[in-house]
Amino acid sequence: EGSSADKSNLQSGDSIIAINGQPMSMLQDIQLELQLQKGKEVTISYIRNKEEKSTRVAVSENGTIGTYLKSPFNYIKTLVGYVKQFKFVFTKEGAKSLGGFGTIGKLFPATWDWHTFWSMTALLSIILA
């Protein structure tokens, strides 16, 4: 509490997508940009409830804004779920339900969402491995 992120109205679950108009897709990109902006105020664009918003945030002299990563537990839980589903791929019923590019395309939502994109990309990578 009391951090720059709190003062700027950033909330748990918000996904940072840009800093000063520069797209950010990886945690390392965000960390590097914040290090470059130590002691300055930046505009952070983020997604909340599938809606893009932006806010001004003061970057500390340490290059932080007072946010933390989401717990990796959800990602581990998702990966375990993917692995458990593999048994269905190697059955007749599973083979019949597999589709081609059209089916894969239907997995993605009509509106762009980074989290869904990377989750589905990870799933497809595991399947194809």
Tab-separated table of N, CA and C in Angstrom:
chain	number	residue	atom	x	y	z
A	1	GLU	N	0.829	-1.187	0.000
A	1	GLU	CA	0.000	0.000	0.000
A	1	GLU	C	0.869	1.245	0.000
A	2	GLY	N	0.355	2.299	-0.597
A	2	GLY	CA	1.084	3.551	-0.639
A	2	GLY	C	2.099	3.643	-1.758
A	3	SER	N	2.194	2.601	-2.590
A	3	SER	CA	3.157	2.612	-3.691
A	3	SER	C	2.647	3.490	-4.830
A	4	SER	N	3.524	3.746	-5.778
A	4	SER	CA	3.126	4.518	-6.961
A	4	SER	C	1.980	3.833	-7.687
A	5	ALA	N	2.036	2.500	-7.760
A	5	ALA	CA	0.978	1.755	-8.439
A	5	ALA	C	-0.361	1.959	-7.742
A	6	ASP	N	-0.359	1.934	-6.400
A	6	ASP	CA	-1.594	2.169	-5.647
A	6	ASP	C	-2.141	3.567	-5.908
A	7	LYS	N	-1.264	4.550	-5.875
A	7	LYS	CA	-1.679	5.937	-6.077
A	7	LYS	C	-2.209	6.178	-7.485
A	8	SER	N	-1.767	5.371	-8.441
A	8	SER	CA	-2.185	5.561	-9.833
A	8	SER	C	-3.429	4.756	-10.183
A	9	ASN	N	-3.956	3.990	-9.219
A	9	ASN	CA	-5.154	3.188	-9.415
A	9	ASN	C	-4.893	1.883	-10.165
A	10	LEU	N	-3.638	1.445	-10.316
A	10	LEU	CA	-3.391	0.110	-10.857
A	10	LEU	C	-3.891	-0.898	-9.835
A	11	GLN	N	-4.494	-1.992	-10.331
A	11	GLN	CA	-5.078	-2.977	-9.434
A	11	GLN	C	-4.543	-4.362	-9.728
A	12	SER	N	-4.709	-5.241	-8.764
A	12	SER	CA	-4.344	-6.635	-8.951
A	12	SER	C	-5.115	-7.191	-10.144
A	13	GLY	N	-4.424	-7.874	-11.037
A	13	GLY	CA	-5.065	-8.434	-12.220
A	13	GLY	C	-4.905	-7.585	-13.464
A	14	ASP	N	-4.483	-6.326	-13.313
A	14	ASP	CA	-4.221	-5.477	-14.482
A	14	ASP	C	-3.010	-6.026	-15.231
A	15	SER	N	-3.049	-5.979	-16.556
A	15	SER	CA	-1.933	-6.433	-17.384
A	15	SER	C	-1.316	-5.235	-18.090
A	16	ILE	N	-0.054	-4.953	-17.787
A	16	ILE	CA	0.645	-3.832	-18.421
A	16	ILE	C	0.965	-4.200	-19.860
A	17	ILE	N	0.563	-3.325	-20.801
A	17	ILE	CA	0.798	-3.606	-22.218
A	17	ILE	C	1.716	-2.585	-22.879
A	18	ALA	N	1.928	-1.421	-22.234
A	18	ALA	CA	2.814	-0.412	-22.823
A	18	ALA	C	3.277	0.566	-21.750
A	19	ILE	N	4.481	1.103	-21.976
A	19	ILE	CA	5.004	2.177	-21.131
A	19	ILE	C	5.423	3.297	-22.062
A	20	ASN	N	4.853	4.481	-21.824
A	20	ASN	CA	5.100	5.652	-22.685
A	20	ASN	C	4.862	5.328	-24.162
A	21	GLY	N	3.829	4.542	-24.419
A	21	GLY	CA	3.456	4.209	-25.794
A	21	GLY	C	4.272	3.098	-26.422
A	22	GLN	N	5.277	2.588	-25.716
A	22	GLN	CA	6.111	1.507	-26.243
A	22	GLN	C	5.525	0.172	-25.780
A	23	PRO	N	5.133	-0.707	-26.721
A	23	PRO	CA	4.523	-1.988	-26.342
A	23	PRO	C	5.434	-2.829	-25.452
A	24	MET	N	4.837	-3.472	-24.474
A	24	MET	CA	5.548	-4.351	-23.542
A	24	MET	C	4.833	-5.696	-23.533
A	25	SER	N	5.523	-6.750	-23.936
A	25	SER	CA	4.887	-8.062	-23.928
A	25	SER	C	5.566	-9.034	-22.973
A	26	MET	N	6.766	-8.705	-22.533
A	26	MET	CA	7.508	-9.595	-21.641
A	26	MET	C	7.848	-8.851	-20.347
A	27	LEU	N	7.909	-9.589	-19.256
A	27	LEU	CA	8.260	-9.003	-17.967
A	27	LEU	C	9.605	-8.291	-18.045
A	28	GLN	N	10.559	-8.896	-18.742
A	28	GLN	CA	11.890	-8.302	-18.850
A	28	GLN	C	11.830	-6.936	-19.523
A	29	ASP	N	10.949	-6.777	-20.501
A	29	ASP	CA	10.786	-5.485	-21.180
A	29	ASP	C	10.314	-4.419	-20.196
A	30	ILE	N	9.352	-4.785	-19.370
A	30	ILE	CA	8.803	-3.849	-18.383
A	30	ILE	C	9.882	-3.461	-17.377
A	31	GLN	N	10.603	-4.461	-16.870
A	31	GLN	CA	11.649	-4.187	-15.883
A	31	GLN	C	12.735	-3.287	-16.465
A	32	LEU	N	13.163	-3.565	-17.692
A	32	LEU	CA	14.208	-2.761	-18.325
A	32	LEU	C	13.744	-1.320	-18.526
A	33	GLU	N	12.518	-1.154	-19.024
A	33	GLU	CA	12.005	0.196	-19.264
A	33	GLU	C	11.882	0.978	-17.958
A	34	LEU	N	11.437	0.325	-16.892
A	34	LEU	CA	11.332	1.013	-15.603
A	34	LEU	C	12.712	1.400	-15.080
A	35	GLN	N	13.708	0.565	-15.316
A	35	GLN	CA	15.079	0.911	-14.915
A	35	GLN	C	15.569	2.144	-15.667
A	36	LEU	N	15.194	2.249	-16.935
A	36	LEU	CA	15.594	3.399	-17.747
A	36	LEU	C	14.863	4.680	-17.344
A	37	GLN	N	13.729	4.531	-16.659
A	37	GLN	CA	12.894	5.681	-16.294
A	37	GLN	C	12.959	6.003	-14.798
A	38	LYS	N	14.008	5.569	-14.106
A	38	LYS	CA	14.139	5.811	-12.656
A	38	LYS	C	13.918	7.286	-12.321
A	39	GLY	N	13.071	7.518	-11.314
A	39	GLY	CA	12.840	8.876	-10.833
A	39	GLY	C	11.946	9.723	-11.724
A	40	LYS	N	11.417	9.139	-12.779
A	40	LYS	CA	10.557	9.888	-13.701
A	40	LYS	C	9.111	9.414	-13.567
A	41	GLU	N	8.221	10.137	-14.216
A	41	GLU	CA	6.825	9.726	-14.284
A	41	GLU	C	6.571	9.187	-15.683
A	42	VAL	N	5.903	8.040	-15.767
A	42	VAL	CA	5.634	7.402	-17.057
A	42	VAL	C	4.137	7.189	-17.232
A	43	THR	N	3.730	7.027	-18.481
A	43	THR	CA	2.351	6.652	-18.780
A	43	THR	C	2.323	5.151	-19.002
A	44	ILE	N	1.528	4.462	-18.207
A	44	ILE	CA	1.399	3.014	-18.329
A	44	ILE	C	0.034	2.696	-18.911
A	45	SER	N	0.039	1.945	-20.011
A	45	SER	CA	-1.201	1.440	-20.606
A	45	SER	C	-1.386	0.018	-20.100
A	46	TYR	N	-2.618	-0.318	-19.768
A	46	TYR	CA	-2.880	-1.635	-19.202
A	46	TYR	C	-4.272	-2.112	-19.598
A	47	ILE	N	-4.493	-3.409	-19.406
A	47	ILE	CA	-5.795	-4.016	-19.678
A	47	ILE	C	-6.423	-4.392	-18.342
A	48	ARG	N	-7.676	-3.975	-18.169
A	48	ARG	CA	-8.459	-4.360	-17.002
A	48	ARG	C	-9.841	-4.755	-17.501
A	49	ASN	N	-10.237	-5.955	-17.189
A	49	ASN	CA	-11.551	-6.455	-17.622
A	49	ASN	C	-11.750	-6.279	-19.126
A	50	LYS	N	-10.729	-6.630	-19.905
A	50	LYS	CA	-10.748	-6.577	-21.373
A	50	LYS	C	-10.882	-5.162	-21.927
A	51	GLU	N	-10.636	-4.162	-21.089
A	51	GLU	CA	-10.713	-2.765	-21.517
A	51	GLU	C	-9.341	-2.118	-21.350
A	52	GLU	N	-8.885	-1.429	-22.413
A	52	GLU	CA	-7.581	-0.766	-22.338
A	52	GLU	C	-7.718	0.569	-21.621
A	53	LYS	N	-6.809	0.812	-20.669
A	53	LYS	CA	-6.794	2.053	-19.902
A	53	LYS	C	-5.351	2.533	-19.794
A	54	SER	N	-5.173	3.758	-19.332
A	54	SER	CA	-3.812	4.247	-19.084
A	54	SER	C	-3.812	5.153	-17.864
A	55	THR	N	-2.644	5.285	-17.260
A	55	THR	CA	-2.484	6.096	-16.062
A	55	THR	C	-1.038	6.577	-15.978
A	56	ARG	N	-0.825	7.650	-15.242
A	56	ARG	CA	0.525	8.162	-14.994
A	56	ARG	C	1.030	7.544	-13.690
A	57	VAL	N	2.279	7.086	-13.702
A	57	VAL	CA	2.866	6.432	-12.536
A	57	VAL	C	4.277	6.970	-12.309
A	58	ALA	N	4.599	7.267	-11.058
A	58	ALA	CA	5.956	7.697	-10.701
A	58	ALA	C	6.827	6.460	-10.514
A	59	VAL	N	7.964	6.427	-11.203
A	59	VAL	CA	8.920	5.325	-11.063
A	59	VAL	C	9.899	5.703	-9.951
A	60	SER	N	10.124	4.790	-9.021
A	60	SER	CA	11.026	5.074	-7.898
A	60	SER	C	12.473	5.182	-8.376
A	61	GLU	N	13.338	5.618	-7.491
A	61	GLU	CA	14.772	5.697	-7.797
A	61	GLU	C	15.377	4.305	-7.966
A	62	ASN	N	14.644	3.280	-7.524
A	62	ASN	CA	15.081	1.888	-7.701
A	62	ASN	C	14.579	1.299	-9.015
A	63	GLY	N	13.754	2.054	-9.741
A	63	GLY	CA	13.203	1.555	-10.996
A	63	GLY	C	12.011	0.642	-10.813
A	64	THR	N	11.242	0.878	-9.756
A	64	THR	CA	10.049	0.069	-9.492
A	64	THR	C	8.830	0.971	-9.337
A	65	ILE	N	7.652	0.353	-9.437
A	65	ILE	CA	6.406	1.109	-9.248
A	65	ILE	C	5.534	0.488	-8.162
A	66	GLY	N	6.008	-0.598	-7.528
A	66	GLY	CA	5.265	-1.206	-6.427
A	66	GLY	C	4.304	-2.291	-6.850
A	67	THR	N	4.549	-2.919	-7.995
A	67	THR	CA	3.703	-4.028	-8.431
A	67	THR	C	4.481	-5.331	-8.299
A	68	TYR	N	3.744	-6.429	-8.282
A	68	TYR	CA	4.350	-7.749	-8.171
A	68	TYR	C	3.712	-8.675	-9.187
A	69	LEU	N	4.442	-9.741	-9.503
A	69	LEU	CA	3.928	-10.730	-10.446
A	69	LEU	C	2.801	-11.538	-9.835
A	70	LYS	N	1.917	-11.974	-10.699
A	70	LYS	CA	0.879	-12.889	-10.283
A	70	LYS	C	1.540	-14.215	-9.915
A	71	SER	N	1.010	-14.878	-8.939
A	71	SER	CA	1.564	-16.152	-8.497
A	71	SER	C	1.621	-17.154	-9.644
A	72	PRO	N	2.744	-17.878	-9.769
A	72	PRO	CA	2.847	-18.865	-10.843
A	72	PRO	C	1.969	-20.086	-10.613
A	73	PHE	N	1.303	-20.184	-9.460
A	73	PHE	CA	0.478	-21.349	-9.179
A	73	PHE	C	-0.560	-21.581	-10.271
A	74	ASN	N	-1.197	-20.512	-10.746
A	74	ASN	CA	-2.214	-20.670	-11.783
A	74	ASN	C	-1.628	-21.251	-13.060
A	75	TYR	N	-0.394	-20.874	-13.385
A	75	TYR	CA	0.238	-21.390	-14.592
A	75	TYR	C	0.585	-22.861	-14.438
A	76	ILE	N	1.050	-23.230	-13.254
A	76	ILE	CA	1.367	-24.635	-12.989
A	76	ILE	C	0.090	-25.463	-13.043
A	77	LYS	N	-0.972	-24.955	-12.458
A	77	LYS	CA	-2.262	-25.643	-12.470
A	77	LYS	C	-2.743	-25.835	-13.910
A	78	THR	N	-2.575	-24.815	-14.747
A	78	THR	CA	-2.969	-24.908	-16.150
A	78	THR	C	-2.146	-25.960	-16.870
A	79	LEU	N	-0.833	-25.971	-16.651
A	79	LEU	CA	0.040	-26.947	-17.293
A	79	LEU	C	-0.336	-28.365	-16.882
A	80	VAL	N	-0.612	-28.576	-15.608
A	80	VAL	CA	-1.031	-29.895	-15.129
A	80	VAL	C	-2.327	-30.308	-15.821
A	81	GLY	N	-3.250	-29.374	-15.981
A	81	GLY	CA	-4.502	-29.666	-16.688
A	81	GLY	C	-4.257	-30.072	-18.128
A	82	TYR	N	-3.338	-29.394	-18.803
A	82	TYR	CA	-2.993	-29.745	-20.187
A	82	TYR	C	-2.454	-31.168	-20.263
A	83	VAL	N	-1.545	-31.492	-19.356
A	83	VAL	CA	-0.926	-32.823	-19.365
A	83	VAL	C	-1.979	-33.896	-19.115
A	84	LYS	N	-2.908	-33.646	-18.210
A	84	LYS	CA	-3.967	-34.618	-17.926
A	84	LYS	C	-4.855	-34.860	-19.143
A	85	GLN	N	-4.993	-33.862	-20.003
A	85	GLN	CA	-5.847	-33.994	-21.181
A	85	GLN	C	-5.199	-34.801	-22.303
A	86	PHE	N	-3.885	-35.023	-22.228
A	86	PHE	CA	-3.192	-35.760	-23.283
A	86	PHE	C	-3.759	-37.159	-23.495
A	87	LYS	N	-4.269	-37.787	-22.445
A	87	LYS	CA	-4.796	-39.144	-22.597
A	87	LYS	C	-5.933	-39.183	-23.612
A	88	PHE	N	-6.637	-38.080	-23.790
A	88	PHE	CA	-7.739	-38.041	-24.744
A	88	PHE	C	-7.246	-37.949	-26.187
A	89	VAL	N	-6.052	-37.423	-26.390
A	89	VAL	CA	-5.511	-37.281	-27.746
A	89	VAL	C	-5.219	-38.644	-28.352
A	90	PHE	N	-4.863	-39.615	-27.526
A	90	PHE	CA	-4.445	-40.922	-28.013
A	90	PHE	C	-5.569	-41.955	-28.011
A	91	THR	N	-6.810	-41.510	-28.060
A	91	THR	CA	-7.956	-42.407	-28.181
A	91	THR	C	-8.680	-42.105	-29.482
A	92	LYS	N	-9.564	-43.031	-29.902
A	92	LYS	CA	-10.333	-42.801	-31.135
A	92	LYS	C	-11.197	-41.551	-31.007
A	93	GLU	N	-11.835	-41.390	-29.857
A	93	GLU	CA	-12.697	-40.227	-29.654
A	93	GLU	C	-11.879	-38.939	-29.702
A	94	GLY	N	-10.723	-38.964	-29.081
A	94	GLY	CA	-9.858	-37.786	-29.087
A	94	GLY	C	-9.377	-37.449	-30.482
A	95	ALA	N	-8.996	-38.466	-31.239
A	95	ALA	CA	-8.513	-38.248	-32.608
A	95	ALA	C	-9.616	-37.663	-33.483
A	96	LYS	N	-10.853	-38.096	-33.276
A	96	LYS	CA	-11.975	-37.577	-34.067
A	96	LYS	C	-12.263	-36.110	-33.749
A	97	SER	N	-11.978	-35.695	-32.528
A	97	SER	CA	-12.302	-34.322	-32.141
A	97	SER	C	-11.200	-33.323	-32.498
A	98	LEU	N	-10.041	-33.820	-32.937
A	98	LEU	CA	-8.979	-32.909	-33.356
A	98	LEU	C	-9.361	-32.254	-34.670
A	99	GLY	N	-8.985	-31.013	-34.840
A	99	GLY	CA	-9.317	-30.289	-36.061
A	99	GLY	C	-8.087	-29.726	-36.730
A	100	GLY	N	-8.324	-28.973	-37.780
A	100	GLY	CA	-7.241	-28.348	-38.526
A	100	GLY	C	-7.077	-26.894	-38.133
A	101	PHE	N	-6.564	-26.110	-39.081
A	101	PHE	CA	-6.301	-24.696	-38.814
A	101	PHE	C	-7.572	-23.924	-38.447
A	102	GLY	N	-8.685	-24.260	-39.087
A	102	GLY	CA	-9.944	-23.573	-38.783
A	102	GLY	C	-10.365	-23.793	-37.347
A	103	THR	N	-10.237	-25.032	-36.888
A	103	THR	CA	-10.589	-25.347	-35.508
A	103	THR	C	-9.668	-24.619	-34.538
A	104	ILE	N	-8.386	-24.591	-34.859
A	104	ILE	CA	-7.426	-23.890	-34.006
A	104	ILE	C	-7.766	-22.401	-33.955
A	105	GLY	N	-8.108	-21.819	-35.086
A	105	GLY	CA	-8.468	-20.404	-35.130
A	105	GLY	C	-9.675	-20.086	-34.275
A	106	LYS	N	-10.609	-21.022	-34.184
A	106	LYS	CA	-11.816	-20.811	-33.381
A	106	LYS	C	-11.530	-20.823	-31.877
A	107	LEU	N	-10.356	-21.318	-31.491
A	107	LEU	CA	-9.994	-21.329	-30.071
A	107	LEU	C	-9.743	-19.925	-29.533
A	108	PHE	N	-9.342	-19.009	-30.425
A	108	PHE	CA	-9.001	-17.656	-30.012
A	108	PHE	C	-10.245	-16.771	-30.024
A	109	PRO	N	-10.349	-15.845	-29.064
A	109	PRO	CA	-11.515	-14.956	-29.015
A	109	PRO	C	-11.508	-13.962	-30.173
A	110	ALA	N	-12.657	-13.365	-30.429
A	110	ALA	CA	-12.786	-12.399	-31.528
A	110	ALA	C	-12.000	-11.122	-31.245
A	111	THR	N	-11.850	-10.769	-29.976
A	111	THR	CA	-11.077	-9.573	-29.619
A	111	THR	C	-9.711	-9.995	-29.100
A	112	TRP	N	-8.716	-9.148	-29.335
A	112	TRP	CA	-7.340	-9.467	-28.953
A	112	TRP	C	-7.180	-9.449	-27.444
A	113	ASP	N	-6.513	-10.477	-26.926
A	113	ASP	CA	-6.240	-10.582	-25.498
A	113	ASP	C	-4.892	-11.286	-25.336
A	114	TRP	N	-3.887	-10.577	-24.824
A	114	TRP	CA	-2.537	-11.146	-24.699
A	114	TRP	C	-2.531	-12.417	-23.882
A	115	HIS	N	-3.226	-12.424	-22.767
A	115	HIS	CA	-3.213	-13.589	-21.886
A	115	HIS	C	-3.751	-14.814	-22.608
A	116	THR	N	-4.876	-14.671	-23.279
A	116	THR	CA	-5.452	-15.791	-24.019
A	116	THR	C	-4.526	-16.225	-25.143
A	117	PHE	N	-3.958	-15.262	-25.859
A	117	PHE	CA	-3.050	-15.583	-26.961
A	117	PHE	C	-1.883	-16.441	-26.479
A	118	TRP	N	-1.205	-16.000	-25.412
A	118	TRP	CA	-0.036	-16.742	-24.939
A	118	TRP	C	-0.432	-18.069	-24.310
A	119	SER	N	-1.567	-18.139	-23.644
A	119	SER	CA	-2.025	-19.405	-23.072
A	119	SER	C	-2.308	-20.421	-24.169
A	120	MET	N	-2.993	-19.977	-25.215
A	120	MET	CA	-3.310	-20.886	-26.318
A	120	MET	C	-2.053	-21.263	-27.099
A	121	THR	N	-1.134	-20.324	-27.263
A	121	THR	CA	0.125	-20.620	-27.947
A	121	THR	C	0.909	-21.670	-27.166
A	122	ALA	N	0.920	-21.548	-25.848
A	122	ALA	CA	1.607	-22.540	-25.013
A	122	ALA	C	0.955	-23.908	-25.161
A	123	LEU	N	-0.366	-23.947	-25.131
A	123	LEU	CA	-1.078	-25.214	-25.288
A	123	LEU	C	-0.763	-25.848	-26.634
A	124	LEU	N	-0.824	-25.076	-27.697
A	124	LEU	CA	-0.541	-25.612	-29.032
A	124	LEU	C	0.906	-26.089	-29.137
A	125	SER	N	1.825	-25.394	-28.511
A	125	SER	CA	3.229	-25.814	-28.519
A	125	SER	C	3.399	-27.156	-27.824
A	126	ILE	N	2.710	-27.328	-26.713
A	126	ILE	CA	2.782	-28.595	-25.982
A	126	ILE	C	2.189	-29.717	-26.822
A	127	ILE	N	1.060	-29.454	-27.449
A	127	ILE	CA	0.409	-30.471	-28.279
A	127	ILE	C	1.308	-30.880	-29.438
A	128	LEU	N	1.928	-29.903	-30.089
A	128	LEU	CA	2.756	-30.192	-31.258
A	128	LEU	C	4.111	-30.795	-30.890
A	129	ALA	N	4.521	-30.628	-29.644
A	129	ALA	CA	5.809	-31.207	-29.210
A	129	ALA	C	5.662	-32.677	-29.110
